[in-house]
Amino acid sequence: MEAFRDRTTKIDIPYNRRLSDEVRIYEKSFGTDVCAGRHLAPHAIEAAATWAVLTRLEEPKNAGISLLQKLFLYDGRKVNGFGEATAEELKQEAVGEGMYGVSPRYVQDRIAAALVSDDGPPCLNAYDVLDSLEQGLVNHPLLECDELRATYTDVVALVREEMDERLKDELRRAVACDAEAVKRLCGNYVLGVTASTRGEGGDERLMRSIEEKIGVTEARKADFRREIVNYIEALAEKGERFAHSSNARLQAALELKLFEDCRDTFTLRSGAGAVVDRDADEKVRLVSGHLVRELGYCERCAGRALQRVSGLFARGDTKTPEEELEDEDTEA
């Protein structure tokens, strides 16, 4: 044994710091839709990987970059104008990153424990996985420091918030998939701005409720409306028709307006014994169907996703439409 020690050199290898690589680690073990008889909902593995990598990172010294944004920069994404150069600077100022934090083995064990739990839900979503990760911290053999345990618990809360925003964004996009609803809203807006620019009035309340979603101020509303009308007229001269997708800013505003209108529907459904009218119920079915068809949800986990967002809306635990639109600036 002594001879063996004389001929070996210890080399410390840091844990992975790239989110997409961490996801691939867990997909090797839990990559199928169904594991241990349970369906793995979208974002379940990603939530676990996000938490794991965050425990290995230092808080950025740059006050303009959050820990979560640092994670995305390390993963090759652009965040609020920051890119690859910023990511390299962050790495150079935190040379010890990856030499601490939780191991992939711990995460795999906690996902497996959640999958085989007798009292677990039939579909394991991101929040179930995060609950399991947090519960495991209590008896983690390598976590004797209460301060470190508290830090990791705070990171769980941070990832929950990120998953909430991801879920709300998916529902917003699902609402926007109702092409007829977007078309009707766009038509009403165009009628309003056309009348307004001619001095004939128009539905001011509707127009402002849409324009405010993209930060068009009261002082700038006339210029914005004239811009839309001029574009409509230019298209008409070429024999083309204006559509909601013709102007990217207007399209974003229309989608946010539709989503805001649906918030009350989701909030009503969160109440026990709530009575929802046929139109509202149809909106919910449309959103749920999109989650199932396009995003890999099953009917059960789509229902749980709607319940989660309903609870957020009921508590008022949401960002403003303007903040939601700003989040779109983070490029994958």
Tab-separated table of C-alpha atoms in Angstrom:
chain	number	residue	atom	x	y	z
A	1	MET	CA	0.000	0.000	0.000
A	2	GLU	CA	2.881	2.331	0.821
A	3	ALA	CA	4.429	1.641	-2.582
A	4	PHE	CA	1.088	2.413	-4.212
A	5	ARG	CA	0.902	5.787	-2.437
A	6	ASP	CA	4.447	6.634	-3.526
A	7	ARG	CA	3.480	6.112	-7.146
A	8	THR	CA	0.207	8.078	-7.193
A	9	THR	CA	-0.582	11.765	-7.312
A	10	LYS	CA	-3.888	13.191	-6.137
A	11	ILE	CA	-5.587	15.428	-8.707
A	12	ASP	CA	-8.705	17.297	-7.590
A	13	ILE	CA	-11.320	17.475	-10.350
A	14	PRO	CA	-14.046	20.107	-9.906
A	15	TYR	CA	-17.719	19.330	-10.281
A	16	ASN	CA	-19.410	20.373	-13.490
A	17	ARG	CA	-20.495	24.034	-13.733
A	18	ARG	CA	-22.444	23.902	-16.997
A	19	LEU	CA	-26.203	23.352	-16.668
A	20	SER	CA	-26.758	21.553	-19.970
A	21	ASP	CA	-23.979	19.075	-19.146
A	22	GLU	CA	-25.484	18.444	-15.702
A	23	VAL	CA	-28.867	17.742	-17.301
A	24	ARG	CA	-27.252	15.130	-19.551
A	25	ILE	CA	-25.807	13.352	-16.501
A	26	TYR	CA	-29.285	12.789	-15.056
A	27	GLU	CA	-30.885	12.023	-18.400
A	28	LYS	CA	-28.658	8.956	-18.637
A	29	SER	CA	-30.398	7.532	-15.571
A	30	PHE	CA	-33.835	9.138	-15.822
A	31	GLY	CA	-34.092	10.108	-19.472
A	32	THR	CA	-37.269	8.199	-20.303
A	33	ASP	CA	-40.717	9.710	-19.804
A	34	VAL	CA	-41.652	6.989	-17.324
A	35	CYS	CA	-39.362	5.806	-14.511
A	36	ALA	CA	-40.374	3.357	-11.773
A	37	GLY	CA	-43.948	3.595	-13.011
A	38	ARG	CA	-44.071	7.383	-12.686
A	39	HIS	CA	-44.135	10.012	-15.408
A	40	LEU	CA	-41.347	12.587	-15.225
A	41	ALA	CA	-42.907	15.943	-16.058
A	42	PRO	CA	-41.053	18.557	-18.118
A	43	HIS	CA	-38.410	20.521	-16.149
A	44	ALA	CA	-38.141	17.876	-13.394
A	45	ILE	CA	-34.592	16.914	-14.344
A	46	GLU	CA	-33.678	20.488	-15.257
A	47	ALA	CA	-34.771	21.725	-11.825
A	48	ALA	CA	-32.522	19.168	-10.118
A	49	ALA	CA	-29.582	20.045	-12.364
A	50	THR	CA	-30.099	23.776	-11.807
A	51	TRP	CA	-30.022	23.337	-8.042
A	52	ALA	CA	-26.953	21.096	-8.150
A	53	VAL	CA	-24.872	23.495	-10.239
A	54	LEU	CA	-25.957	26.548	-8.229
A	55	THR	CA	-24.602	24.970	-5.021
A	56	ARG	CA	-21.170	24.895	-6.698
A	57	LEU	CA	-21.075	28.550	-7.730
A	58	GLU	CA	-19.970	31.680	-5.884
A	59	GLU	CA	-22.148	34.777	-5.739
A	60	PRO	CA	-20.996	37.170	-8.510
A	61	LYS	CA	-19.034	40.231	-7.401
A	62	ASN	CA	-20.844	42.197	-10.106
A	63	ALA	CA	-24.025	43.459	-8.434
A	64	GLY	CA	-25.737	43.613	-11.824
A	65	ILE	CA	-25.594	39.836	-12.264
A	66	SER	CA	-27.532	37.393	-10.101
A	67	LEU	CA	-26.414	33.879	-9.227
A	68	LEU	CA	-29.035	32.448	-11.578
A	69	GLN	CA	-27.910	34.713	-14.416
A	70	LYS	CA	-24.344	33.578	-13.783
A	71	LEU	CA	-25.518	29.990	-14.219
A	72	PHE	CA	-27.081	30.860	-17.583
A	73	LEU	CA	-23.955	32.706	-18.727
A	74	TYR	CA	-21.838	29.660	-17.889
A	75	ASP	CA	-24.236	27.636	-20.036
A	76	GLY	CA	-23.511	29.774	-23.084
A	77	ARG	CA	-26.615	31.964	-22.969
A	78	LYS	CA	-26.796	35.726	-23.334
A	79	VAL	CA	-28.301	37.565	-20.381
A	80	ASN	CA	-29.203	41.272	-20.427
A	81	GLY	CA	-26.456	42.086	-22.904
A	82	PHE	CA	-23.824	39.968	-21.135
A	83	GLY	CA	-22.249	37.102	-23.040
A	84	GLU	CA	-19.242	34.827	-23.337
A	85	ALA	CA	-16.689	37.468	-22.333
A	86	THR	CA	-18.558	38.150	-19.097
A	87	ALA	CA	-18.767	34.429	-18.378
A	88	GLU	CA	-14.981	34.140	-18.660
A	89	GLU	CA	-14.494	37.090	-16.306
A	90	LEU	CA	-16.804	35.482	-13.759
A	91	LYS	CA	-14.849	32.228	-13.940
A	92	GLN	CA	-11.527	33.998	-13.423
A	93	GLU	CA	-12.749	35.740	-10.269
A	94	ALA	CA	-14.013	32.451	-8.780
A	95	VAL	CA	-11.237	29.928	-9.368
A	96	GLY	CA	-12.413	27.643	-6.552
A	97	GLU	CA	-15.842	27.009	-8.017
A	98	GLY	CA	-16.781	23.375	-8.481
A	99	MET	CA	-14.545	22.179	-5.654
A	100	TYR	CA	-17.548	22.285	-3.309
A	101	GLY	CA	-21.302	21.840	-3.578
A	102	VAL	CA	-23.465	18.740	-3.928
A	103	SER	CA	-22.464	15.781	-6.045
A	104	PRO	CA	-24.435	14.292	-8.951
A	105	ARG	CA	-24.691	11.102	-6.885
A	106	TYR	CA	-26.698	12.865	-4.176
A	107	VAL	CA	-29.087	14.315	-6.764
A	108	GLN	CA	-29.537	10.951	-8.473
A	109	ASP	CA	-30.271	9.289	-5.129
A	110	ARG	CA	-32.894	11.902	-4.228
A	111	ILE	CA	-34.631	11.669	-7.618
A	112	ALA	CA	-34.685	7.887	-7.266
A	113	ALA	CA	-36.102	8.191	-3.735
A	114	ALA	CA	-38.909	10.414	-5.012
A	115	LEU	CA	-39.684	7.993	-7.843
A	116	VAL	CA	-40.067	4.961	-5.568
A	117	SER	CA	-41.875	6.768	-2.747
A	118	ASP	CA	-45.187	5.065	-1.910
A	119	ASP	CA	-46.993	8.326	-1.175
A	120	GLY	CA	-45.669	10.278	-4.154
A	121	PRO	CA	-47.841	11.630	-6.998
A	122	PRO	CA	-48.241	9.619	-10.240
A	123	CYS	CA	-46.358	12.380	-12.077
A	124	LEU	CA	-43.097	13.675	-10.656
A	125	ASN	CA	-42.688	17.362	-11.472
A	126	ALA	CA	-39.969	19.911	-10.756
A	127	TYR	CA	-41.440	20.823	-7.373
A	128	ASP	CA	-41.572	17.180	-6.234
A	129	VAL	CA	-37.902	16.788	-7.134
A	130	LEU	CA	-36.961	19.995	-5.312
A	131	ASP	CA	-38.902	18.846	-2.238
A	132	SER	CA	-36.951	15.584	-2.247
A	133	LEU	CA	-33.623	17.405	-2.600
A	134	GLU	CA	-34.495	19.673	0.319
A	135	GLN	CA	-35.695	16.828	2.547
A	136	GLY	CA	-32.464	14.931	1.963
A	137	LEU	CA	-30.377	17.799	3.327
A	138	VAL	CA	-31.555	17.065	6.877
A	139	ASN	CA	-29.640	13.793	7.107
A	140	HIS	CA	-26.900	14.444	4.556
A	141	PRO	CA	-23.722	12.887	6.060
A	142	LEU	CA	-21.439	15.578	4.618
A	143	LEU	CA	-23.532	18.532	5.767
A	144	GLU	CA	-22.707	19.026	9.432
A	145	CYS	CA	-22.758	22.817	9.144
A	146	ASP	CA	-26.201	24.332	9.701
A	147	GLU	CA	-25.185	27.456	7.809
A	148	LEU	CA	-24.327	25.466	4.677
A	149	ARG	CA	-27.555	23.480	4.974
A	150	ALA	CA	-29.483	26.758	5.182
A	151	THR	CA	-27.655	28.077	2.118
A	152	TYR	CA	-28.576	25.007	0.071
A	153	THR	CA	-32.180	25.330	1.259
A	154	ASP	CA	-32.215	28.941	0.056
A	155	VAL	CA	-30.999	27.740	-3.332
A	156	VAL	CA	-33.947	25.329	-3.477
A	157	ALA	CA	-36.268	28.319	-2.972
A	158	LEU	CA	-34.453	30.205	-5.734
A	159	VAL	CA	-34.949	27.338	-8.187
A	160	ARG	CA	-38.633	27.067	-7.234
A	161	GLU	CA	-39.073	30.724	-8.180
A	162	GLU	CA	-37.323	30.124	-11.502
A	163	MET	CA	-39.563	27.139	-12.232
A	164	ASP	CA	-42.610	29.280	-11.412
A	165	GLU	CA	-41.522	31.854	-13.983
A	166	ARG	CA	-40.825	29.126	-16.541
A	167	LEU	CA	-44.278	27.661	-15.966
A	168	LYS	CA	-46.023	31.019	-16.277
A	169	ASP	CA	-44.139	31.697	-19.515
A	170	GLU	CA	-45.284	28.362	-20.946
A	171	LEU	CA	-48.877	29.152	-20.053
A	172	ARG	CA	-48.601	32.609	-21.586
A	173	ARG	CA	-47.382	31.086	-24.836
A	174	ALA	CA	-50.141	28.484	-24.697
A	175	VAL	CA	-52.759	31.217	-24.343
A	176	ALA	CA	-51.223	32.985	-27.350
A	177	CYS	CA	-51.696	29.815	-29.423
A	178	ASP	CA	-55.404	30.650	-29.625
A	179	ALA	CA	-54.981	32.262	-33.039
A	180	GLU	CA	-58.605	33.340	-33.288
A	181	ALA	CA	-58.477	35.152	-29.944
A	182	VAL	CA	-55.267	36.968	-30.928
A	183	LYS	CA	-56.768	37.845	-34.322
A	184	ARG	CA	-59.936	39.263	-32.732
A	185	LEU	CA	-57.986	41.327	-30.223
A	186	CYS	CA	-55.693	42.627	-32.962
A	187	GLY	CA	-58.683	43.564	-35.118
A	188	ASN	CA	-60.275	45.503	-32.279
A	189	TYR	CA	-57.012	47.301	-31.586
A	190	VAL	CA	-56.493	48.226	-35.248
A	191	LEU	CA	-60.043	49.600	-35.449
A	192	GLY	CA	-59.347	51.659	-32.356
A	193	VAL	CA	-56.022	53.142	-33.470
A	194	THR	CA	-57.367	53.882	-36.949
A	195	ALA	CA	-60.271	55.816	-35.444
A	196	SER	CA	-57.971	57.504	-32.927
A	197	THR	CA	-55.532	58.809	-35.550
A	198	ARG	CA	-58.467	60.241	-37.495
A	199	GLY	CA	-59.756	62.024	-34.431
A	200	GLU	CA	-62.813	59.774	-34.242
A	201	GLY	CA	-62.237	58.411	-30.753
A	202	GLY	CA	-61.855	54.636	-30.410
A	203	ASP	CA	-61.838	52.310	-27.416
A	204	GLU	CA	-59.209	54.153	-25.395
A	205	ARG	CA	-59.363	51.749	-22.466
A	206	LEU	CA	-58.672	48.732	-24.690
A	207	MET	CA	-55.890	50.465	-26.594
A	208	ARG	CA	-54.087	51.602	-23.459
A	209	SER	CA	-54.447	48.189	-21.795
A	210	ILE	CA	-52.530	46.738	-24.752
A	211	GLU	CA	-49.969	49.509	-25.209
A	212	GLU	CA	-49.019	49.583	-21.535
A	213	LYS	CA	-47.879	45.952	-21.787
A	214	ILE	CA	-44.884	47.040	-23.860
A	215	GLY	CA	-44.143	50.288	-22.049
A	216	VAL	CA	-45.826	52.737	-24.426
A	217	THR	CA	-46.397	55.783	-22.238
A	218	GLU	CA	-49.311	58.192	-22.388
A	219	ALA	CA	-47.003	60.754	-24.015
A	220	ARG	CA	-45.852	58.282	-26.685
A	221	LYS	CA	-49.171	56.627	-27.501
A	222	ALA	CA	-50.006	58.924	-30.441
A	223	ASP	CA	-46.622	58.257	-32.097
A	224	PHE	CA	-46.974	54.507	-31.614
A	225	ARG	CA	-50.476	54.462	-33.057
A	226	ARG	CA	-49.427	56.553	-36.044
A	227	GLU	CA	-46.546	54.121	-36.627
A	228	ILE	CA	-48.994	51.207	-36.713
A	229	VAL	CA	-51.430	52.994	-39.040
A	230	ASN	CA	-48.631	54.066	-41.419
A	231	TYR	CA	-47.424	50.469	-41.602
A	232	ILE	CA	-50.950	49.202	-42.289
A	233	GLU	CA	-51.322	51.733	-45.118
A	234	ALA	CA	-47.916	50.809	-46.569
A	235	LEU	CA	-48.897	47.136	-46.642
A	236	ALA	CA	-52.240	47.994	-48.251
A	237	GLU	CA	-50.480	49.841	-51.072
A	238	LYS	CA	-48.596	46.618	-51.827
A	239	GLY	CA	-51.785	44.581	-51.711
A	240	GLU	CA	-50.894	42.973	-48.384
A	241	ARG	CA	-52.926	42.740	-45.193
A	242	PHE	CA	-51.773	43.617	-41.706
A	243	ALA	CA	-51.680	40.715	-39.214
A	244	HIS	CA	-50.877	40.570	-35.512
A	245	SER	CA	-47.471	39.088	-36.361
A	246	SER	CA	-46.608	42.011	-38.670
A	247	ASN	CA	-45.282	44.065	-35.747
A	248	ALA	CA	-43.218	42.222	-33.125
A	249	ARG	CA	-43.902	44.731	-30.331
A	250	LEU	CA	-47.636	44.726	-30.967
A	251	GLN	CA	-47.673	40.926	-31.089
A	252	ALA	CA	-45.961	40.763	-27.694
A	253	ALA	CA	-48.446	43.271	-26.281
A	254	LEU	CA	-51.438	41.314	-27.597
A	255	GLU	CA	-50.125	38.056	-26.122
A	256	LEU	CA	-49.532	39.662	-22.731
A	257	LYS	CA	-53.005	41.204	-22.789
A	258	LEU	CA	-54.618	37.823	-23.521
A	259	PHE	CA	-52.593	36.198	-20.767
A	260	GLU	CA	-53.581	38.888	-18.294
A	261	ASP	CA	-57.241	38.378	-19.207
A	262	CYS	CA	-56.841	34.652	-18.519
A	263	ARG	CA	-55.337	35.218	-15.072
A	264	ASP	CA	-58.769	35.693	-13.553
A	265	THR	CA	-59.867	32.411	-15.117
A	266	PHE	CA	-56.939	30.524	-13.593
A	267	THR	CA	-57.463	32.248	-10.244
A	268	LEU	CA	-61.142	31.296	-10.163
A	269	ARG	CA	-60.302	27.660	-10.828
A	270	SER	CA	-57.946	27.612	-7.845
A	271	GLY	CA	-60.855	28.104	-5.442
A	272	ALA	CA	-62.649	25.085	-4.019
A	273	GLY	CA	-66.059	24.605	-5.588
A	274	ALA	CA	-65.546	27.535	-7.941
A	275	VAL	CA	-68.062	27.854	-10.759
A	276	VAL	CA	-66.454	28.617	-14.114
A	277	ASP	CA	-68.460	29.508	-17.224
A	278	ARG	CA	-68.202	27.629	-20.497
A	279	ASP	CA	-65.900	30.160	-22.193
A	280	ALA	CA	-63.503	30.151	-19.248
A	281	ASP	CA	-63.497	26.365	-19.132
A	282	GLU	CA	-62.721	26.277	-22.851
A	283	LYS	CA	-59.717	28.560	-22.294
A	284	VAL	CA	-58.380	26.204	-19.657
A	285	ARG	CA	-58.843	23.176	-21.936
A	286	LEU	CA	-57.028	25.017	-24.727
A	287	VAL	CA	-54.038	25.767	-22.501
A	288	SER	CA	-53.953	22.259	-21.042
A	289	GLY	CA	-54.139	20.732	-24.521
A	290	HIS	CA	-51.181	22.811	-25.683
A	291	LEU	CA	-49.090	21.662	-22.711
A	292	VAL	CA	-49.873	18.030	-23.553
A	293	ARG	CA	-49.463	18.205	-27.340
A	294	GLU	CA	-46.483	20.507	-27.624
A	295	LEU	CA	-44.480	20.422	-24.392
A	296	GLY	CA	-44.476	16.812	-23.188
A	297	TYR	CA	-46.917	17.086	-20.293
A	298	CYS	CA	-49.468	14.377	-19.603
A	299	GLU	CA	-53.010	15.326	-18.592
A	300	ARG	CA	-52.248	14.843	-14.884
A	301	CYS	CA	-49.105	16.971	-14.742
A	302	ALA	CA	-50.705	19.586	-17.018
A	303	GLY	CA	-53.519	19.826	-14.473
A	304	ARG	CA	-51.014	20.230	-11.643
A	305	ALA	CA	-49.209	22.927	-13.623
A	306	LEU	CA	-52.456	24.866	-14.011
A	307	GLN	CA	-53.176	24.479	-10.299
A	308	ARG	CA	-49.712	25.776	-9.440
A	309	VAL	CA	-50.106	28.879	-11.590
A	310	SER	CA	-53.659	29.382	-10.310
A	311	GLY	CA	-52.297	29.482	-6.772
A	312	LEU	CA	-49.618	32.001	-7.763
A	313	PHE	CA	-52.203	34.286	-9.338
A	314	ALA	CA	-54.568	33.925	-6.377
A	315	ARG	CA	-51.774	35.008	-4.007
A	316	GLY	CA	-50.686	37.803	-6.317
A	317	ASP	CA	-47.236	36.180	-6.448
A	318	THR	CA	-46.493	37.197	-10.025
A	319	LYS	CA	-44.407	39.626	-12.009
A	320	THR	CA	-45.952	42.531	-13.841
A	321	PRO	CA	-46.516	42.075	-17.598
A	322	GLU	CA	-43.638	44.462	-18.256
A	323	GLU	CA	-41.284	42.334	-16.139
A	324	GLU	CA	-42.450	39.196	-17.945
A	325	LEU	CA	-41.673	40.843	-21.280
A	326	GLU	CA	-38.208	41.888	-20.061
A	327	ASP	CA	-37.458	38.244	-19.208
A	328	GLU	CA	-37.805	37.447	-22.914
A	329	ASP	CA	-34.541	39.332	-23.480
A	330	THR	CA	-32.643	36.401	-21.951
A	331	GLU	CA	-31.677	34.397	-25.024
A	332	ALA	CA	-31.231	30.661	-24.922
